[in-house]
Coordinates of C-alpha atoms and ligand atoms in Angstrom, one line a residue:
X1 CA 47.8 50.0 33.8
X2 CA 49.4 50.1 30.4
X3 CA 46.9 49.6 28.2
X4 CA 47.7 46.6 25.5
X5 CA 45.5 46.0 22.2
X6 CA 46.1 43.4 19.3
X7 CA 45.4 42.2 15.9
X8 CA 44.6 38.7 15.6
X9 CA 44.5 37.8 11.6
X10 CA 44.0 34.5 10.7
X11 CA 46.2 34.1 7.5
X12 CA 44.0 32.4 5.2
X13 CA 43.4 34.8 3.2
X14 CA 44.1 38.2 1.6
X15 CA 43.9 41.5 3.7
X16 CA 40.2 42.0 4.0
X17 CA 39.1 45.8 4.3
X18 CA 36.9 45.1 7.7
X19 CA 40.5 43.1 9.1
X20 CA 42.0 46.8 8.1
X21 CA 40.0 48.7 9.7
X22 CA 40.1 46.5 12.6
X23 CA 43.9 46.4 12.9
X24 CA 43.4 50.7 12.5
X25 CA 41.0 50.9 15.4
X26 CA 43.5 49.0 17.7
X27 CA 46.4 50.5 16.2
X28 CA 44.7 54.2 17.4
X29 CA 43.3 52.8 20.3
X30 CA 46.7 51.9 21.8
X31 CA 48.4 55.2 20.2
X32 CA 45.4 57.6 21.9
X33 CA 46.5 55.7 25.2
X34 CA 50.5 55.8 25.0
X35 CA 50.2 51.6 24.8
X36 CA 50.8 49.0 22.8
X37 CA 49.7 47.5 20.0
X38 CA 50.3 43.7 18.9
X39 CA 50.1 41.1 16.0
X40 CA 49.4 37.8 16.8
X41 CA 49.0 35.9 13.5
X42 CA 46.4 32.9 14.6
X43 CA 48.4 30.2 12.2
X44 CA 46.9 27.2 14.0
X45 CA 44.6 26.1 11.1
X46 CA 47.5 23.7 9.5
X47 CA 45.3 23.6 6.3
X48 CA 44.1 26.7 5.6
X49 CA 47.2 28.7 6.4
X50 CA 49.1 29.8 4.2
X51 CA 52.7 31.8 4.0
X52 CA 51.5 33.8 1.3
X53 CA 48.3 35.4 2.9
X54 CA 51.0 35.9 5.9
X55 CA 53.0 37.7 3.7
X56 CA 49.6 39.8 2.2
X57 CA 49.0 40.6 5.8
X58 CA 52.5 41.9 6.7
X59 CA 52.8 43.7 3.6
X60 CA 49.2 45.4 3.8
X61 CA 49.8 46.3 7.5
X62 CA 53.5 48.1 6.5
X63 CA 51.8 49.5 3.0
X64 CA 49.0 51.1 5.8
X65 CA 52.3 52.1 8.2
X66 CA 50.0 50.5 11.0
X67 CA 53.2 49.8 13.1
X68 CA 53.3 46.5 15.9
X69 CA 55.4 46.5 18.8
X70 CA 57.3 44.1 19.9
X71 CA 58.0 40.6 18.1
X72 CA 55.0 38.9 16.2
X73 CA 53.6 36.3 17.9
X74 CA 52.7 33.0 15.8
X75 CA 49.9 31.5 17.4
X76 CA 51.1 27.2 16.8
X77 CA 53.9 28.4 18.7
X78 CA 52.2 28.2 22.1
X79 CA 50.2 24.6 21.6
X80 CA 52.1 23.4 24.3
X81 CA 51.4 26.1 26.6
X82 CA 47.6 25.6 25.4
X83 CA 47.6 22.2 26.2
X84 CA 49.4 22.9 29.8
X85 CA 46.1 25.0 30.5
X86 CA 43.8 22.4 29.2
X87 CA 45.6 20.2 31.3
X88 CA 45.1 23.1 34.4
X89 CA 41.8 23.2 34.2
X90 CA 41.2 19.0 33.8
X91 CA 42.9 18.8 37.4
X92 CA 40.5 21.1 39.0
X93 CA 37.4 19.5 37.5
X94 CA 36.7 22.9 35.3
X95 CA 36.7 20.8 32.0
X96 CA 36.6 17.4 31.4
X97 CA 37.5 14.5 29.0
X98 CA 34.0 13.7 26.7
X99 CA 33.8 9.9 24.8
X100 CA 30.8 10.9 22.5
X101 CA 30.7 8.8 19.5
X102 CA 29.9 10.5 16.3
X103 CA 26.5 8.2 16.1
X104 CA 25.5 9.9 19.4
X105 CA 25.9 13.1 18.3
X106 CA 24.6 12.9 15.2
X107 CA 21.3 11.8 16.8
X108 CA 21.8 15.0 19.3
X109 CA 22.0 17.2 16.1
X110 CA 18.8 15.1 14.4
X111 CA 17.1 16.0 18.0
X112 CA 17.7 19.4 17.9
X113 CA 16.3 19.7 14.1
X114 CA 13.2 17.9 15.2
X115 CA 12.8 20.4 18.0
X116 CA 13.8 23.4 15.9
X117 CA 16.7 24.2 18.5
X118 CA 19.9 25.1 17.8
X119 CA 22.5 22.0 18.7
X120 CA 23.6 21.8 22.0
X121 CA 26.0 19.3 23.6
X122 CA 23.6 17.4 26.0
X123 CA 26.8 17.5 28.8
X124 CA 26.2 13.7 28.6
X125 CA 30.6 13.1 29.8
X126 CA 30.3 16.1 31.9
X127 CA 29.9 14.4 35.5
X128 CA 30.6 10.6 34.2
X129 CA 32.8 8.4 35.5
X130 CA 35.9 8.0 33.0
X131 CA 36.0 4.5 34.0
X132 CA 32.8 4.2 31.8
X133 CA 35.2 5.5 28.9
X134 CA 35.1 3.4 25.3
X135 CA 38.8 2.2 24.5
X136 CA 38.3 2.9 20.7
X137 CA 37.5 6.8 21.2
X138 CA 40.1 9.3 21.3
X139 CA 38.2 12.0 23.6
X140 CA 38.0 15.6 23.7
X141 CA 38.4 18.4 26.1
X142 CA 35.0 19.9 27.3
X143 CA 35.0 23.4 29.6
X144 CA 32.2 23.2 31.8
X145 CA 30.0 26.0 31.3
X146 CA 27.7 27.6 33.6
X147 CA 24.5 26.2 33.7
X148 CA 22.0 28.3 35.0
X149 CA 21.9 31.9 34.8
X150 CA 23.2 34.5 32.6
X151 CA 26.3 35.4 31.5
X152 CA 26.9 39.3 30.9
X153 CA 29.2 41.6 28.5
X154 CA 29.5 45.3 29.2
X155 CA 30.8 46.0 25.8
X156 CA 32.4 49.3 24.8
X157 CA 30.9 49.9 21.8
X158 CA 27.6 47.7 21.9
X159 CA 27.0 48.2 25.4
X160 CA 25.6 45.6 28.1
X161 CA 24.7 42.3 26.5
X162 CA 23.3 39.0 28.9
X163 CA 22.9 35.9 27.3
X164 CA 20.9 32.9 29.7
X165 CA 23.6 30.3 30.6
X166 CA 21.2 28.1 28.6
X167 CA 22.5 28.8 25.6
X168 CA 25.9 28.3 26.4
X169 CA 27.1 24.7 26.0
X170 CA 30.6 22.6 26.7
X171 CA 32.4 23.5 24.0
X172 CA 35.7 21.9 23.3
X173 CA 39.2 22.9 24.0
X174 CA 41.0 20.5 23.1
X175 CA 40.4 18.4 20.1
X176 CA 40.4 14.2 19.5
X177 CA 43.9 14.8 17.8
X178 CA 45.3 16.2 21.2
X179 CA 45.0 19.7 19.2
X180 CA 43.6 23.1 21.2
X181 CA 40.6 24.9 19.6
X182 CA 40.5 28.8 18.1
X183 CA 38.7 29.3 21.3
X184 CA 41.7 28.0 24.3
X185 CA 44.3 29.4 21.7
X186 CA 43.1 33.1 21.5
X187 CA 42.4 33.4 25.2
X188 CA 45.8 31.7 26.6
X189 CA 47.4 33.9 24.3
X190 CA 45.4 37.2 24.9
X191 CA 46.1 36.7 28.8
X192 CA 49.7 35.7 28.2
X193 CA 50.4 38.7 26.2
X194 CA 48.5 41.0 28.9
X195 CA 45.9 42.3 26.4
X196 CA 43.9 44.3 28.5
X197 CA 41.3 45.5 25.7
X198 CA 40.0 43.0 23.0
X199 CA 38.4 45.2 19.8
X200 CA 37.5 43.2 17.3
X201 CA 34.2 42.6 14.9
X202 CA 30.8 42.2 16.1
X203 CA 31.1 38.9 14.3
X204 CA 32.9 37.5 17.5
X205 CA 30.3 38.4 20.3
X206 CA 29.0 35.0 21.0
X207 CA 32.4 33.9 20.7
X208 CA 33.3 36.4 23.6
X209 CA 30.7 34.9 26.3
X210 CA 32.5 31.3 25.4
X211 CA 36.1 32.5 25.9
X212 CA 34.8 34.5 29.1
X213 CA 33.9 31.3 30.6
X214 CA 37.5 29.7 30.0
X215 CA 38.6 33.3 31.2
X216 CA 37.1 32.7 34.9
X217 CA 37.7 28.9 34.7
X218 CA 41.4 30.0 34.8
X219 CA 40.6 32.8 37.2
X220 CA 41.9 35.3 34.8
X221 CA 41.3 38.9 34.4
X222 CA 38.9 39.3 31.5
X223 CA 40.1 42.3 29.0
X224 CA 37.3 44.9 28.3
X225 CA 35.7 43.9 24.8
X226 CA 34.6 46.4 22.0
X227 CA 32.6 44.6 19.1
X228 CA 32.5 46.6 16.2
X229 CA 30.0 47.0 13.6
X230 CA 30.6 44.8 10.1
X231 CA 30.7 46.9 7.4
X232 CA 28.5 46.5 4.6
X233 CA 27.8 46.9 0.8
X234 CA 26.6 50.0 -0.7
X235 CA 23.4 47.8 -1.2
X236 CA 23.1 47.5 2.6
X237 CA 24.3 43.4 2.7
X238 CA 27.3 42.0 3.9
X239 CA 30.3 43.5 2.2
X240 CA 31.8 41.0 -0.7
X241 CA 33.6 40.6 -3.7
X242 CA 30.9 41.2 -5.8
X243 CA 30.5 45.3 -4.3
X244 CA 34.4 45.7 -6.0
X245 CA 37.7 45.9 -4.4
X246 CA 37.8 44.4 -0.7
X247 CA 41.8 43.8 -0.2
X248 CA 43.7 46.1 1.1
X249 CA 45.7 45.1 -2.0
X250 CA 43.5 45.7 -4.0
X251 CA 42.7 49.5 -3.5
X252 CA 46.7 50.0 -3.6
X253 CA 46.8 48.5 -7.1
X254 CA 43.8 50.5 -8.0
X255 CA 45.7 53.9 -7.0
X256 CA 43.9 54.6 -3.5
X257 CA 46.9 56.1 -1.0
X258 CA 47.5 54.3 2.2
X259 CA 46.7 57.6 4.0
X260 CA 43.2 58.4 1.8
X261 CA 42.5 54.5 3.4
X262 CA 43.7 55.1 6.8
X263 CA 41.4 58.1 6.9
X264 CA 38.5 56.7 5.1
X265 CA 38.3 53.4 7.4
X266 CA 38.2 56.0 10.1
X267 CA 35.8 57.7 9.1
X268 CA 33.3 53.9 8.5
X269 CA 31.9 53.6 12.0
X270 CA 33.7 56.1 13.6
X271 CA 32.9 60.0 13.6
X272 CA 34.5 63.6 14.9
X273 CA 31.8 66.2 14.2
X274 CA 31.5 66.1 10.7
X275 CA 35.2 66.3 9.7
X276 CA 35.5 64.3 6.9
X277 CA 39.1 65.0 6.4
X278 CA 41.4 63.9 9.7
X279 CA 44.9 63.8 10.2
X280 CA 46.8 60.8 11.7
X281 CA 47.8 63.1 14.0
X282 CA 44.7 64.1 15.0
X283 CA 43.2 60.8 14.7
X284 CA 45.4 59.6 17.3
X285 CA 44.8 62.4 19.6
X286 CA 40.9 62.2 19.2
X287 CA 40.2 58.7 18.6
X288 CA 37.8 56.9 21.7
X289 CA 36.2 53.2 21.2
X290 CA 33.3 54.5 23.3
X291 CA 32.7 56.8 19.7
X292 CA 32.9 54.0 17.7
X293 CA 28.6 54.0 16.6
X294 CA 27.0 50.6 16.8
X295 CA 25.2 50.1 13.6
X296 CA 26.9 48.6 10.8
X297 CA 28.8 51.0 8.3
X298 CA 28.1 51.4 4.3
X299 CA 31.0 51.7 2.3
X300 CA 30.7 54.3 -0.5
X301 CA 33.4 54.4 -3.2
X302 CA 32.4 57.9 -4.6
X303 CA 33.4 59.2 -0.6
X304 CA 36.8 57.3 -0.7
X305 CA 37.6 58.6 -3.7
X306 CA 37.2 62.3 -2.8
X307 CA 39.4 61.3 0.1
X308 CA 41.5 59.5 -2.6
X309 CA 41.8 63.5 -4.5
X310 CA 42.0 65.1 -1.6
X311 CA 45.2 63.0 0.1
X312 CA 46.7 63.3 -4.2
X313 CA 46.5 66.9 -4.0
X314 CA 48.1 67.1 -1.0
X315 CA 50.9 64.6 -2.5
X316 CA 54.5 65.4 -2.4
X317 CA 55.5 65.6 -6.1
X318 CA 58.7 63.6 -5.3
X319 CA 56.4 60.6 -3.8
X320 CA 54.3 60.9 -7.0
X321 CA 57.2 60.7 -9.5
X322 CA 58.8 57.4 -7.9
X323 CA 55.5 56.1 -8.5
X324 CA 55.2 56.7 -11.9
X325 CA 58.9 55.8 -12.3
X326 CA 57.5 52.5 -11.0
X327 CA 54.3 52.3 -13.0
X328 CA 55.7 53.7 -16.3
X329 CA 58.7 51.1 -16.7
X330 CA 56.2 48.1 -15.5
X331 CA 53.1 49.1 -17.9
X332 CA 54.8 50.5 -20.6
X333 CA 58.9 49.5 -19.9
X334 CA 59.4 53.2 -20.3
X335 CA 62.4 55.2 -17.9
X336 CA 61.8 58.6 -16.6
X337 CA 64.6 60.8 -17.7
X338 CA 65.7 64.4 -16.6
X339 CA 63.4 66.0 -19.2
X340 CA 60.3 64.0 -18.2
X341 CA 61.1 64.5 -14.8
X342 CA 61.6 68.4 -15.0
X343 CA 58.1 68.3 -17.3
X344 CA 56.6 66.2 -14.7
X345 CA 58.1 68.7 -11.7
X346 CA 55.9 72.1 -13.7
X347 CA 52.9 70.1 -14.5
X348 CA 52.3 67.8 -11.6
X349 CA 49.9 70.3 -9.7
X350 CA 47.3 71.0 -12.4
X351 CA 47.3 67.1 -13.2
X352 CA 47.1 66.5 -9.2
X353 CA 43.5 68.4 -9.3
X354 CA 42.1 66.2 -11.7
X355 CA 43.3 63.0 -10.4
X356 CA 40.4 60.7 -8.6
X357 CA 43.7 57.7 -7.9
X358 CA 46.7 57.5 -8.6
X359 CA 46.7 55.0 -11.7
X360 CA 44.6 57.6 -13.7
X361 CA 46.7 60.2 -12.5
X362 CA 49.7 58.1 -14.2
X363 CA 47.6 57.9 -17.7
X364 CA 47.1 61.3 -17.5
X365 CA 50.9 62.9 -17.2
X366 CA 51.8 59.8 -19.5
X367 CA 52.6 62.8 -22.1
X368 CA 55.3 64.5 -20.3
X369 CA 57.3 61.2 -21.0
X370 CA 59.7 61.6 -23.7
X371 CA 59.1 58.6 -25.6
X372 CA 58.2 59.4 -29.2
X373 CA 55.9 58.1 -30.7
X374 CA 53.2 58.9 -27.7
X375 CA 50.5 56.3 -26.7
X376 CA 47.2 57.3 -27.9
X377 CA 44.2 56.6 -26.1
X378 CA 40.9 55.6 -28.6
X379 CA 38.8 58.6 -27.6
X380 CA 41.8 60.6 -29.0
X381 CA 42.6 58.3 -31.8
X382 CA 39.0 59.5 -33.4
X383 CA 40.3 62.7 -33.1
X384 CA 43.5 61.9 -35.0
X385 CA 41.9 60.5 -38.1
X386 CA 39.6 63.3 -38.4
X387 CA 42.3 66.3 -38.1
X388 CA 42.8 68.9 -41.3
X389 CA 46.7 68.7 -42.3
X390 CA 46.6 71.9 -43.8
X391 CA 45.2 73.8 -40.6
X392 CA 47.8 72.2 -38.3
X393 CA 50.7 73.1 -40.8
X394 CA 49.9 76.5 -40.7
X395 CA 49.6 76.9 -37.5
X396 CA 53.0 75.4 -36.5
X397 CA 54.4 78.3 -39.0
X398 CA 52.6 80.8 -36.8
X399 CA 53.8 79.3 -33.1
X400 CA 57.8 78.9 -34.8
X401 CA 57.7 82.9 -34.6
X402 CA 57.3 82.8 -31.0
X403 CA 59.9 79.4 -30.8
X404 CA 61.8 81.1 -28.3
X405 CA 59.5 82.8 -26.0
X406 CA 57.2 79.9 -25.5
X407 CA 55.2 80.9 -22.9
X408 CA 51.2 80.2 -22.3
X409 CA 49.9 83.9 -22.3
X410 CA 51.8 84.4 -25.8
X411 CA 50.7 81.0 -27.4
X412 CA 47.1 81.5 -26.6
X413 CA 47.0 85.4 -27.9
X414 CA 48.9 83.6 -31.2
X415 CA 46.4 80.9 -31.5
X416 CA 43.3 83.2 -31.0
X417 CA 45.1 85.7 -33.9
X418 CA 45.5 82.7 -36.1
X419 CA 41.8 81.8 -35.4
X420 CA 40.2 84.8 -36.5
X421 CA 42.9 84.9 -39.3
X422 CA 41.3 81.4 -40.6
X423 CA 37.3 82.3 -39.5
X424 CA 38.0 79.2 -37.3
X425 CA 36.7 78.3 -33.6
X426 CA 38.7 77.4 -30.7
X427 CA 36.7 74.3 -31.1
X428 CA 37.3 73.6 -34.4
X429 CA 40.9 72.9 -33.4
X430 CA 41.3 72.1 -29.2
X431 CA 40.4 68.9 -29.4
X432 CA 42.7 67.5 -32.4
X433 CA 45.5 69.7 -31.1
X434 CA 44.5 67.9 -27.6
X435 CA 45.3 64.5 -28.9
X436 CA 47.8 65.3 -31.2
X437 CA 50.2 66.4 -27.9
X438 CA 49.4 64.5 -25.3
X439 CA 47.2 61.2 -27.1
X440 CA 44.3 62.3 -24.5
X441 CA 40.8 63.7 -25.1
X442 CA 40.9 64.9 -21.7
X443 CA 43.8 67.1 -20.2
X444 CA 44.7 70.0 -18.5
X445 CA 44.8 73.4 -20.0
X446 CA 46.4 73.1 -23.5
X447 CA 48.1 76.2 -23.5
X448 CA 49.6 75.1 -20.1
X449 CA 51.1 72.0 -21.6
X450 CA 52.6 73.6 -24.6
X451 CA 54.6 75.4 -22.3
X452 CA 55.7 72.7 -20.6
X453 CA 56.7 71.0 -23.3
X454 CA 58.2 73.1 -25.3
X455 CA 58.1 74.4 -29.4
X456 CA 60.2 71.6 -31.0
X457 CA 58.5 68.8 -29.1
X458 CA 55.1 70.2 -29.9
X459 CA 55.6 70.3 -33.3
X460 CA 57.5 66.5 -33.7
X461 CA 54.3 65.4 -31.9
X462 CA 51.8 67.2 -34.3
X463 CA 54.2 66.6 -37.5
X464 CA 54.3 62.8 -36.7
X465 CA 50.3 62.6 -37.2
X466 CA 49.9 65.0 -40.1
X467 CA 52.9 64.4 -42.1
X468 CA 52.5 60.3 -41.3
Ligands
LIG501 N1 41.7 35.1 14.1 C1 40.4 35.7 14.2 C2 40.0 36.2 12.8 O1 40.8 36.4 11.9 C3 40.3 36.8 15.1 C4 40.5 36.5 16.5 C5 40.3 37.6 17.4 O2 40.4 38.8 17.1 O3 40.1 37.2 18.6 O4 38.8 36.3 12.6

């Protein structure tokens, strides 16, 4: 059988990081197996639904390359069908139309607090005779639940679970307003789709024993279940926005790559060894729920950014420059032209090395830009105000006599000769030479970026600050 997984996202929101990672897990589930993997966006919730988190989803999922098959499905397209099993299981006495007023269960709730129980539905409509039925309630739909016994889960990931039938109660399927509940929606739709595994968070156990009991009402085959582990804070509780970034969104705009978060979501609850470091390629071919552990994973920002260097390394220098082209003319309106772009092409790969996302990576080249004058950071700007004329004068004299053979090993044998010449220190001038080039306090190898950028824009850049 051909195995079918899917992500069910409820758009009310942004995409969440644990949703990610969930979509990734059935994504690679149904890739390791050759099957298929679908999106079924649960829209039903008329008031907190909205187009735009749609949109946030569909563009997250495509930013992540976490591919569906076939159509998306739109969950408050199949009500009707919803209703027609509600309707099903009505006829053959499996659920059943419940009158409670809201005094009456207000006074079951006020029971259960005296008692210190959770709040069951006492089953009062279960086995009543509607001709007993108020005229002035609108009733709801009720699955009857087992009663005695347990109910069991053999769960991929967390194992076998039982839960006594006692704890179970009629839950509604269909609401007063004639509308089907989260709980009839997801599990018509799962079987009418042919989902054959359900992974999802750990968050949705209890939620599984309910739909399991609509599952063999209906005499349906129940999919196998993996519950995975939430993910938590670095402080060890649930993951929120106060621990940082949590949307998918979000890391983009903070200059994470899609594939450093593919492979760091992975690599949160699921292991290979100790690799830290996997291919999608290999992902796919190794990836197993049964490996998936079944404690809850920490998320640590100082691992996904060393998977964040490690996949900017590894970057294309193409990919990186329509970035920039991107990030340059939004931040600072500023096009890339042929001579940024060849500067950009020679001093990518040192800048690459240094780079923790992609945003400082940005800052960071900013210099190979052509645009005069350059942006100067405030670390380097201290720099600026402090630097000696007279030094920098004389030392674009010495570096004209080698204008035309501008290469790194001859400027840094000329600016050590001019050093000793002045009883100066190659710290007495790095830094301020440093900011006067590239408006940085931090860069890569000065001598390297001279070359790069050449005698007569070196000394417009240094004659700007010492003759302004
Ligand atoms: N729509 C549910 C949610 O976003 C998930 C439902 C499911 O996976 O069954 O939490």
């Amino acid at each position: 059988m051909k195995t079918v997984t899917r992500f069910a996202p409820s758009p009310t929101g942004n995409l969440h990081i644990g949703s990610a990672r969930t979509a990734l897990f059935n994504w690679l589930f149904a890739k390791n197996t050759k099957g298929k993997f679908l999106l079924r966006i649960e829209d039903t919730d008329k008031v907190r639904s909205t187009k735009d988190s749609i949109n946030k989803i569909l563009e997250g999922l495509k930013w992540l390359d976490l591919k569906w098959d076939d159509e998306i499905i739109y969950q408050s397209k199949n009500q009707k069908r919803h209703n027609e099993v509600a309707e099903d299981l009505l006829k053959n006495g499996l659920a059943y139309k419940c009158f409670c007023s809201e005094e009456e269960l207000k006074n079951m709730r006020e029971e259960a607090k005296i008692l210190k129980k959770p709040f069951r539905y006492n089953r009062m409509w279960r086995d009543r005779d509607l001709k007993d039925a108020p005229k002035n309630i609108d009733p709801v739909i009720r699955i009857k639940s087992p009663i005695d016994g347990e109910s069991n889960i053999d769960d991929i990931i967390q194992g076998s679970i039982k839960v006594s039938n006692e704890e179970m109660d009629d839950f509604i399927i269909v609401r007063s307003d004639g509308t089907p509940t989260y709980m009839l929606s997801v599990v018509v739709d799962d079987h009418d789709m042919n989902v054959t595994h359900i992974v999802r968070g750990h968050d949705h156990l209890t939620n599984t024993f309910r739909q399991n009991v609509i599952y063999n009402a209906m005499n349906w085959n129940v999919p196998k279940s993996a519950h995975i582990p939430l993910i938590l804070g670095p402080d060890g509780s649930k993951m929120s926005k106060r621990h940082g970034a949590i949307d998918v969104e979000e890391y983009k705009n903070n200059g994470i790559l899609s594939d450093a978060l593919i492979n760091y979501m992975l690599r949160l609850g699921w292991s290979h060894g100790d690799d830290e470091i996997i291919s999608l390629e290999n992902a796919i071919k190794w990836f197993s729920l049964e490996k998936i552990g079944k404690s809850p994973a920490k998320f640590d920002n100082d691992k996904l950014i060393s998977v964040n260097s490690h996949y900017i390394k590894e970057l294309d220098n193409n990919k990186i420059i329509s970035f920039l082209e991107n990030y340059y003319n939004k931040k600072y309106k500023i096009e890339l032209d042929k001579i940024s772009i060849n500067r950009l092409n020679l001093g990518l790969d040192d800048i690459k090395t240094r780079s923790r996302d992609l945003n400082q990576l940005a800052e960071m080249a900013l210099f190979y830009c052509s645009k005069f004058p350059i942006t100067v950071s405030k670390k380097a700007d201290k720099y600026i105000k402090k630097v000696d004329k007279n030094t920098f004068k004389d030392l674009l004299i010495v570096l004209k006599n080698i204008e035309n053979d501008f290469k790194k090993q001859k400027i840094e044998q000329i600016i050590a000769k001019f050093l000793s010449e002045k009883g100066l220190k190659l710290s007495d001038i790095i830094q301020y030479i440093r900011a006067m080039i590239t408006g940085l306090d931090v860069s890569p190898r000065i001598y390297d970026i001279m070359e790069v950028l050449g005698f007569e824009e070196i000394k417009k850049r240094i004659e700007y600050f010492i003759n302004g």
